[in-house]
């Protein structure tokens, strides 16, 4: 029986979906490494564990190495070392290399994790991406802004999603960001050209260095707009027509990007833009599944469990392409005003008009403290065989439901 170790720093709902899928995979002796004690995890999961190792810092490669080495001594050689969080990919790669565990190594992991390095690799390969500069001090920001023009984007080079990312409209805004987050040696910031256009994502499955399958989503509006405007109820649409010829260009560029960054076997999440002139530009790529409920959308669009399929890819190196049966979409509900969630308006009307399309809903609760996440305080997932129906329903839903704070 193969020993599989999963690193989940905390018992979070999103992470647990992947943990459970890996724990249920056939022929696996499953071990969990976490900062949380066992009692924080569901009892049903604990009954499936061959062991639980608690570490002080799950992002520390030395502590992870010690834990995995102890697991190996206790249960035998570790077959796979897994984790889905963006911040874990480099530490996990380091542990694999130290202990001789198969999987992504540090060179590839750092290509995906360090966004400045990533863009250097992509541009060297002739792939389209935003112009960028790694800022070791504030003075380096000004000539870059003069070169590319405003607006620009400033963010940490090891960021995830749109968190801690700023759209800088002019000199005053740049001065303010540099004052609040001053770049310095050891803690640089990444400045990027602001790409105008529609934002999308591309989720891929690679086996032995070949892109075997992909999915696409449309963001409305871009996640950065949602971060900077906490009241925006934004949407993610996964179209049914994933093989439409209008996506041929991003399919080619994404496959090339994954190749040069070093993806061999695994699941990836790539953010990209369609500019006004029709050309594409890659924003960034993660060597892990996408957030924003995208794994759920993929599951609903194919009537299968993407979480179990992910486990099969990561543990067995196998993928069976599912049939795309539906379009699916998620609308993120976010509070307007100040204070705690007071009430939710429009639910009855939304249920009456859109109820047959709803496959999952997590609604905000009165009294709940608003989330600081760009995913908001709740979400509703819709699906239908026609993409246009889902697209229209998402817009109607966010126009109908209003989360009020007070």
Short mmCIF file of C-alpha atoms in Angstrom, two decimals:
data_model
loop_
_atom_site.label_atom_id
_atom_site.label_comp_id
_atom_site.label_asym_id
_atom_site.label_seq_id
_atom_site.Cartn_x
_atom_site.Cartn_y
_atom_site.Cartn_z
CA UNK A 1 0.00 0.00 0.00
CA UNK A 2 1.27 3.45 -0.95
CA UNK A 3 1.82 6.12 1.71
CA UNK A 4 0.50 9.55 0.73
CA UNK A 5 1.20 12.60 2.88
CA UNK A 6 -1.02 15.69 2.53
CA UNK A 7 0.05 19.00 4.08
CA UNK A 8 -2.97 21.10 5.11
CA UNK A 9 -1.84 23.91 7.42
CA UNK A 10 -5.38 24.49 8.71
CA UNK A 11 -8.76 22.76 8.63
CA UNK A 12 -10.38 24.90 5.94
CA UNK A 13 -13.44 23.82 3.95
CA UNK A 14 -11.82 24.31 0.54
CA UNK A 15 -8.69 22.38 1.50
CA UNK A 16 -10.70 19.59 3.11
CA UNK A 17 -12.41 18.76 -0.18
CA UNK A 18 -9.02 17.81 -1.62
CA UNK A 19 -7.91 16.14 1.64
CA UNK A 20 -11.00 13.92 1.67
CA UNK A 21 -10.57 12.99 -2.00
CA UNK A 22 -6.96 11.93 -1.43
CA UNK A 23 -7.83 10.08 1.79
CA UNK A 24 -10.54 8.10 -0.04
CA UNK A 25 -8.29 7.19 -2.97
CA UNK A 26 -7.96 3.40 -3.31
CA UNK A 27 -4.78 1.67 -2.26
CA UNK A 28 -3.54 4.59 -0.16
CA UNK A 29 -2.27 4.83 3.40
CA UNK A 30 -3.10 8.48 4.12
CA UNK A 31 -1.26 10.77 6.54
CA UNK A 32 -2.14 14.37 7.37
CA UNK A 33 0.39 17.03 8.37
CA UNK A 34 -1.07 20.21 9.85
CA UNK A 35 -0.61 23.07 12.27
CA UNK A 36 -4.09 22.32 13.59
CA UNK A 37 -4.54 19.54 16.19
CA UNK A 38 -6.56 16.44 15.20
CA UNK A 39 -9.72 17.61 16.96
CA UNK A 40 -10.05 20.46 14.45
CA UNK A 41 -10.69 17.96 11.65
CA UNK A 42 -13.93 16.04 10.93
CA UNK A 43 -14.27 12.73 12.76
CA UNK A 44 -15.00 10.89 9.50
CA UNK A 45 -11.66 12.02 8.09
CA UNK A 46 -9.74 11.12 11.25
CA UNK A 47 -11.03 7.54 11.02
CA UNK A 48 -9.40 7.22 7.58
CA UNK A 49 -6.00 8.52 8.66
CA UNK A 50 -2.96 6.32 9.14
CA UNK A 51 -1.45 9.19 11.10
CA UNK A 52 -1.58 12.89 11.96
CA UNK A 53 1.59 14.90 12.46
CA UNK A 54 1.24 18.37 13.95
CA UNK A 55 3.94 20.93 13.05
CA UNK A 56 4.52 24.43 14.36
CA UNK A 57 4.79 25.93 10.87
CA UNK A 58 3.54 24.04 7.82
CA UNK A 59 5.31 26.47 5.48
CA UNK A 60 8.74 25.74 6.99
CA UNK A 61 10.58 23.26 4.77
CA UNK A 62 12.84 22.12 7.64
CA UNK A 63 9.88 21.31 9.90
CA UNK A 64 8.07 19.58 7.05
CA UNK A 65 11.18 17.54 6.22
CA UNK A 66 11.45 16.36 9.82
CA UNK A 67 7.77 15.41 9.91
CA UNK A 68 7.81 13.54 6.59
CA UNK A 69 11.06 11.76 7.51
CA UNK A 70 9.42 10.59 10.76
CA UNK A 71 6.38 9.39 8.82
CA UNK A 72 8.65 7.45 6.47
CA UNK A 73 10.42 5.77 9.38
CA UNK A 74 7.07 4.82 10.90
CA UNK A 75 5.13 3.75 7.79
CA UNK A 76 7.70 3.15 5.10
CA UNK A 77 8.67 5.18 1.99
CA UNK A 78 6.40 8.09 1.10
CA UNK A 79 4.90 7.70 -2.38
CA UNK A 80 3.51 11.23 -2.79
CA UNK A 81 3.72 14.52 -0.86
CA UNK A 82 0.74 16.75 -1.66
CA UNK A 83 -0.74 20.14 -0.84
CA UNK A 84 -3.05 22.51 -2.70
CA UNK A 85 -2.21 25.93 -1.25
CA UNK A 86 -0.14 28.31 -3.39
CA UNK A 87 2.21 29.16 -0.52
CA UNK A 88 3.04 25.47 0.05
CA UNK A 89 4.38 24.60 -3.39
CA UNK A 90 8.02 25.66 -2.89
CA UNK A 91 8.39 24.12 0.62
CA UNK A 92 6.83 20.87 -0.60
CA UNK A 93 9.20 20.78 -3.57
CA UNK A 94 12.16 21.23 -1.25
CA UNK A 95 11.04 18.34 0.96
CA UNK A 96 10.58 16.09 -2.08
CA UNK A 97 14.12 16.80 -3.24
CA UNK A 98 15.64 16.24 0.21
CA UNK A 99 13.84 12.94 0.77
CA UNK A 100 13.76 11.60 -2.80
CA UNK A 101 9.97 11.75 -3.23
CA UNK A 102 8.63 11.85 -6.77
CA UNK A 103 6.96 15.09 -7.87
CA UNK A 104 7.61 18.72 -8.74
CA UNK A 105 11.06 19.99 -7.72
CA UNK A 106 12.16 23.42 -6.51
CA UNK A 107 13.17 24.88 -9.90
CA UNK A 108 9.72 24.40 -11.36
CA UNK A 109 7.95 25.30 -8.10
CA UNK A 110 9.82 28.60 -7.91
CA UNK A 111 9.02 29.31 -11.57
CA UNK A 112 5.33 29.09 -10.69
CA UNK A 113 5.54 30.78 -7.29
CA UNK A 114 7.79 33.79 -7.95
CA UNK A 115 5.75 35.93 -10.35
CA UNK A 116 8.71 38.08 -11.44
CA UNK A 117 10.78 34.98 -12.24
CA UNK A 118 7.77 33.46 -13.98
CA UNK A 119 7.42 36.41 -16.31
CA UNK A 120 11.16 36.36 -17.03
CA UNK A 121 10.82 32.72 -18.10
CA UNK A 122 7.71 33.40 -20.19
CA UNK A 123 9.16 36.45 -21.95
CA UNK A 124 12.41 34.62 -22.68
CA UNK A 125 10.32 31.97 -24.42
CA UNK A 126 8.51 34.60 -26.50
CA UNK A 127 5.19 34.14 -24.69
CA UNK A 128 2.87 37.15 -24.23
CA UNK A 129 2.73 38.62 -20.75
CA UNK A 130 2.77 42.03 -19.09
CA UNK A 131 5.98 44.03 -18.93
CA UNK A 132 7.28 43.99 -15.37
CA UNK A 133 10.07 45.02 -13.02
CA UNK A 134 11.06 43.67 -9.61
CA UNK A 135 11.48 46.62 -7.24
CA UNK A 136 14.20 46.33 -4.60
CA UNK A 137 13.58 49.92 -3.50
CA UNK A 138 11.00 52.62 -4.12
CA UNK A 139 13.22 54.61 -6.49
CA UNK A 140 13.04 51.83 -9.09
CA UNK A 141 9.27 52.24 -9.44
CA UNK A 142 9.33 55.67 -11.08
CA UNK A 143 11.31 54.90 -14.26
CA UNK A 144 9.17 51.79 -14.79
CA UNK A 145 5.96 53.82 -14.49
CA UNK A 146 7.38 56.36 -16.97
CA UNK A 147 8.25 53.53 -19.37
CA UNK A 148 4.89 51.73 -19.46
CA UNK A 149 2.55 54.56 -18.42
CA UNK A 150 -0.26 54.58 -15.88
CA UNK A 151 -2.12 52.68 -14.61
CA UNK A 152 0.30 50.03 -13.36
CA UNK A 153 -0.13 47.10 -10.98
CA UNK A 154 1.98 46.68 -7.84
CA UNK A 155 1.98 43.45 -5.83
CA UNK A 156 4.22 41.00 -3.93
CA UNK A 157 6.16 38.68 -6.25
CA UNK A 158 4.91 35.68 -4.25
CA UNK A 159 1.27 36.73 -4.10
CA UNK A 160 -1.72 34.49 -4.70
CA UNK A 161 -4.74 35.60 -6.69
CA UNK A 162 -5.49 39.31 -6.39
CA UNK A 163 -4.63 39.59 -2.70
CA UNK A 164 -2.33 42.49 -1.71
CA UNK A 165 -2.49 43.67 -5.34
CA UNK A 166 -2.96 47.34 -6.18
CA UNK A 167 -4.00 49.12 -9.34
CA UNK A 168 -2.07 52.40 -9.34
CA UNK A 169 -3.70 55.14 -11.40
CA UNK A 170 -1.21 58.02 -11.06
CA UNK A 171 1.88 59.36 -9.30
CA UNK A 172 0.01 60.15 -6.09
CA UNK A 173 -1.39 56.62 -5.87
CA UNK A 174 2.03 55.11 -6.55
CA UNK A 175 3.59 57.27 -3.85
CA UNK A 176 0.93 56.09 -1.39
CA UNK A 177 1.47 52.36 -2.17
CA UNK A 178 5.24 52.72 -1.89
CA UNK A 179 4.82 54.47 1.47
CA UNK A 180 2.57 51.73 2.85
CA UNK A 181 4.46 48.81 1.33
CA UNK A 182 8.03 50.04 0.80
CA UNK A 183 10.06 47.57 -1.30
CA UNK A 184 13.47 46.67 0.07
CA UNK A 185 16.11 43.98 -0.44
CA UNK A 186 14.63 40.72 0.79
CA UNK A 187 11.11 42.13 0.51
CA UNK A 188 10.74 43.40 -3.06
CA UNK A 189 7.52 44.39 -4.81
CA UNK A 190 6.58 43.55 -8.38
CA UNK A 191 5.46 46.33 -10.73
CA UNK A 192 3.57 45.31 -13.86
CA UNK A 193 2.05 46.89 -16.90
CA UNK A 194 -1.73 47.13 -16.44
CA UNK A 195 -3.36 45.06 -19.17
CA UNK A 196 -6.69 46.37 -20.44
CA UNK A 197 -9.12 43.67 -21.48
CA UNK A 198 -11.36 40.84 -20.37
CA UNK A 199 -9.90 38.55 -17.70
CA UNK A 200 -10.19 34.77 -17.85
CA UNK A 201 -8.63 31.68 -16.34
CA UNK A 202 -7.39 28.43 -17.85
CA UNK A 203 -7.28 25.29 -15.71
CA UNK A 204 -5.19 22.44 -17.02
CA UNK A 205 -4.25 18.82 -16.32
CA UNK A 206 -0.79 17.70 -17.43
CA UNK A 207 0.49 14.12 -17.53
CA UNK A 208 4.17 13.43 -18.23
CA UNK A 209 4.69 16.93 -19.61
CA UNK A 210 1.69 16.91 -21.96
CA UNK A 211 -1.40 19.07 -21.48
CA UNK A 212 -4.18 16.46 -21.54
CA UNK A 213 -7.25 18.52 -20.64
CA UNK A 214 -8.30 22.07 -19.92
CA UNK A 215 -11.19 24.20 -18.78
CA UNK A 216 -11.87 27.93 -19.17
CA UNK A 217 -13.65 30.58 -17.13
CA UNK A 218 -14.65 34.22 -17.65
CA UNK A 219 -14.48 36.76 -14.81
CA UNK A 220 -17.02 39.58 -14.56
CA UNK A 221 -15.53 41.94 -13.54
CA UNK A 222 -11.83 41.18 -12.97
CA UNK A 223 -10.90 39.95 -9.45
CA UNK A 224 -8.74 43.04 -8.92
CA UNK A 225 -11.82 45.22 -9.40
CA UNK A 226 -13.59 43.12 -6.78
CA UNK A 227 -10.67 43.49 -4.35
CA UNK A 228 -10.61 47.27 -4.73
CA UNK A 229 -14.41 47.63 -4.56
CA UNK A 230 -15.68 45.46 -1.67
CA UNK A 231 -19.32 46.03 -2.61
CA UNK A 232 -19.03 44.46 -6.07
CA UNK A 233 -20.85 41.15 -6.43
CA UNK A 234 -18.74 39.53 -9.11
CA UNK A 235 -19.19 36.34 -11.13
CA UNK A 236 -17.22 33.48 -12.61
CA UNK A 237 -18.66 31.81 -15.72
CA UNK A 238 -17.49 28.43 -17.00
CA UNK A 239 -18.80 28.10 -20.58
CA UNK A 240 -19.89 24.78 -22.01
CA UNK A 241 -18.11 25.48 -25.33
CA UNK A 242 -14.61 24.83 -24.00
CA UNK A 243 -13.33 23.65 -27.41
CA UNK A 244 -14.60 26.68 -29.33
CA UNK A 245 -12.03 27.89 -31.92
CA UNK A 246 -11.96 31.35 -30.32
CA UNK A 247 -9.87 29.79 -27.53
CA UNK A 248 -7.30 28.22 -29.86
CA UNK A 249 -4.75 30.96 -29.19
CA UNK A 250 -4.82 30.66 -25.39
CA UNK A 251 -4.71 26.87 -25.66
CA UNK A 252 -1.44 27.14 -27.59
CA UNK A 253 0.06 29.78 -25.30
CA UNK A 254 -1.01 28.01 -22.11
CA UNK A 255 0.48 24.69 -23.23
CA UNK A 256 3.77 26.43 -24.07
CA UNK A 257 3.76 28.33 -20.77
CA UNK A 258 3.29 25.16 -18.73
CA UNK A 259 6.09 23.49 -20.67
CA UNK A 260 8.68 26.23 -20.16
CA UNK A 261 7.75 26.69 -16.48
CA UNK A 262 8.35 23.00 -15.85
CA UNK A 263 4.96 21.34 -15.35
CA UNK A 264 5.26 17.57 -15.72
CA UNK A 265 2.31 15.90 -13.98
CA UNK A 266 -0.20 17.98 -12.08
CA UNK A 267 -3.04 20.49 -12.12
CA UNK A 268 -2.48 24.15 -12.97
CA UNK A 269 -4.42 27.41 -12.88
CA UNK A 270 -3.49 30.14 -15.36
CA UNK A 271 -4.91 33.69 -15.38
CA UNK A 272 -5.01 35.46 -18.76
CA UNK A 273 -6.42 38.49 -20.57
CA UNK A 274 -8.07 39.07 -23.93
CA UNK A 275 -7.01 42.56 -25.01
CA UNK A 276 -9.26 44.90 -26.96
CA UNK A 277 -7.39 44.06 -30.17
CA UNK A 278 -8.12 40.34 -29.69
CA UNK A 279 -4.63 39.30 -28.59
CA UNK A 280 -3.99 37.32 -25.40
CA UNK A 281 -1.62 37.97 -22.50
CA UNK A 282 -0.76 35.61 -19.65
CA UNK A 283 -1.08 37.17 -16.21
CA UNK A 284 0.23 34.42 -13.92
CA UNK A 285 0.22 30.66 -13.46
CA UNK A 286 -0.15 28.53 -10.34
CA UNK A 287 0.91 24.89 -9.96
CA UNK A 288 -2.28 24.06 -8.05
CA UNK A 289 -6.07 24.01 -8.55
CA UNK A 290 -7.89 27.31 -9.01
CA UNK A 291 -9.78 29.15 -6.29
CA UNK A 292 -13.06 31.10 -6.56
CA UNK A 293 -15.12 27.87 -6.50
CA UNK A 294 -13.64 26.86 -9.88
CA UNK A 295 -13.11 23.22 -8.82
CA UNK A 296 -16.80 23.05 -7.90
CA UNK A 297 -17.81 24.62 -11.21
CA UNK A 298 -15.75 22.04 -13.10
CA UNK A 299 -17.42 19.28 -11.07
CA UNK A 300 -20.92 20.57 -11.81
CA UNK A 301 -20.18 21.14 -15.51
CA UNK A 302 -19.20 17.49 -15.98
CA UNK A 303 -21.32 15.72 -13.34
CA UNK A 304 -18.23 14.25 -11.70
CA UNK A 305 -15.90 14.99 -8.78
CA UNK A 306 -12.96 17.11 -9.87
CA UNK A 307 -11.50 16.58 -6.39
CA UNK A 308 -11.31 12.82 -6.89
CA UNK A 309 -9.96 13.34 -10.41
CA UNK A 310 -7.27 15.63 -8.94
CA UNK A 311 -6.30 12.89 -6.47
CA UNK A 312 -5.99 10.38 -9.30
CA UNK A 313 -3.71 12.74 -11.24
CA UNK A 314 -1.50 13.50 -8.27
CA UNK A 315 -1.29 9.96 -6.86
CA UNK A 316 -1.54 7.69 -9.92
CA UNK A 317 -0.50 10.08 -12.70
CA UNK A 318 -3.70 9.20 -14.59
CA UNK A 319 -6.49 11.28 -16.13
CA UNK A 320 -9.72 10.32 -17.89
CA UNK A 321 -11.31 13.29 -19.68
CA UNK A 322 -14.96 13.81 -18.67
CA UNK A 323 -17.80 14.92 -20.95
CA UNK A 324 -18.70 18.61 -20.67
CA UNK A 325 -22.48 18.52 -20.12
CA UNK A 326 -23.26 21.99 -18.78
CA UNK A 327 -22.19 25.58 -18.44
CA UNK A 328 -21.81 26.63 -14.80
CA UNK A 329 -21.27 29.86 -12.94
CA UNK A 330 -20.75 31.27 -9.45
CA UNK A 331 -22.06 34.61 -8.17
CA UNK A 332 -20.27 35.96 -5.09
CA UNK A 333 -22.46 37.81 -2.60
CA UNK A 334 -20.85 40.76 -0.81
CA UNK A 335 -22.15 43.18 1.76
CA UNK A 336 -22.84 46.86 1.10
CA UNK A 337 -22.48 49.44 3.85
CA UNK A 338 -20.68 49.19 7.20
CA UNK A 339 -20.93 46.82 10.14
CA UNK A 340 -22.21 43.27 10.34
CA UNK A 341 -24.58 41.62 7.88
CA UNK A 342 -28.03 42.92 8.72
CA UNK A 343 -30.31 41.46 6.07
CA UNK A 344 -30.41 39.93 2.60
CA UNK A 345 -32.94 41.36 0.18
CA UNK A 346 -34.26 39.82 -3.02
CA UNK A 347 -33.97 36.15 -2.04
CA UNK A 348 -37.62 35.32 -2.67
CA UNK A 349 -37.56 36.90 -6.12
CA UNK A 350 -34.27 35.22 -7.00
CA UNK A 351 -35.62 31.85 -5.87
CA UNK A 352 -38.79 32.33 -7.90
CA UNK A 353 -36.99 33.43 -11.08
CA UNK A 354 -33.79 31.39 -10.96
CA UNK A 355 -34.40 28.54 -8.52
CA UNK A 356 -34.36 25.72 -11.12
CA UNK A 357 -30.81 26.72 -12.15
CA UNK A 358 -29.36 26.70 -8.63
CA UNK A 359 -27.24 23.64 -7.73
CA UNK A 360 -25.57 25.02 -4.60
CA UNK A 361 -25.96 28.09 -2.40
CA UNK A 362 -24.13 29.33 0.68
CA UNK A 363 -25.93 32.45 1.84
CA UNK A 364 -24.65 35.07 4.29
CA UNK A 365 -26.22 34.94 7.74
CA UNK A 366 -27.58 37.97 9.61
CA UNK A 367 -25.08 38.97 12.28
CA UNK A 368 -22.16 37.51 10.34
CA UNK A 369 -18.97 39.59 10.19
CA UNK A 370 -18.24 40.47 6.53
CA UNK A 371 -15.36 38.57 5.00
CA UNK A 372 -12.20 40.37 3.90
CA UNK A 373 -11.82 37.88 1.04
CA UNK A 374 -12.65 38.86 -2.52
CA UNK A 375 -14.84 35.75 -2.61
CA UNK A 376 -17.24 37.58 -0.32
CA UNK A 377 -19.75 36.47 2.29
CA UNK A 378 -21.52 33.74 0.32
CA UNK A 379 -22.06 32.40 -3.17
CA UNK A 380 -24.63 30.80 -5.44
CA UNK A 381 -23.72 28.27 -8.15
CA UNK A 382 -25.93 27.90 -11.25
CA UNK A 383 -25.80 25.55 -14.20
CA UNK A 384 -27.64 24.93 -17.48
CA UNK A 385 -26.87 23.27 -20.79
CA UNK A 386 -26.76 26.66 -22.53
CA UNK A 387 -23.97 29.08 -21.63
CA UNK A 388 -26.08 32.14 -22.45
CA UNK A 389 -28.72 31.07 -19.94
CA UNK A 390 -26.15 30.83 -17.13
CA UNK A 391 -24.51 34.11 -18.11
CA UNK A 392 -27.83 35.96 -18.07
CA UNK A 393 -28.91 34.31 -14.81
CA UNK A 394 -25.70 35.31 -13.03
CA UNK A 395 -26.25 38.96 -13.90
CA UNK A 396 -29.89 38.80 -12.85
CA UNK A 397 -28.93 37.16 -9.57
CA UNK A 398 -26.38 39.77 -8.52
CA UNK A 399 -28.81 42.52 -9.56
CA UNK A 400 -31.61 40.97 -7.49
CA UNK A 401 -29.87 39.93 -4.28
CA UNK A 402 -28.52 42.67 -2.02
CA UNK A 403 -26.57 41.98 1.18
CA UNK A 404 -26.97 44.93 3.53
CA UNK A 405 -24.65 45.72 6.43
CA UNK A 406 -25.52 47.78 9.44
#
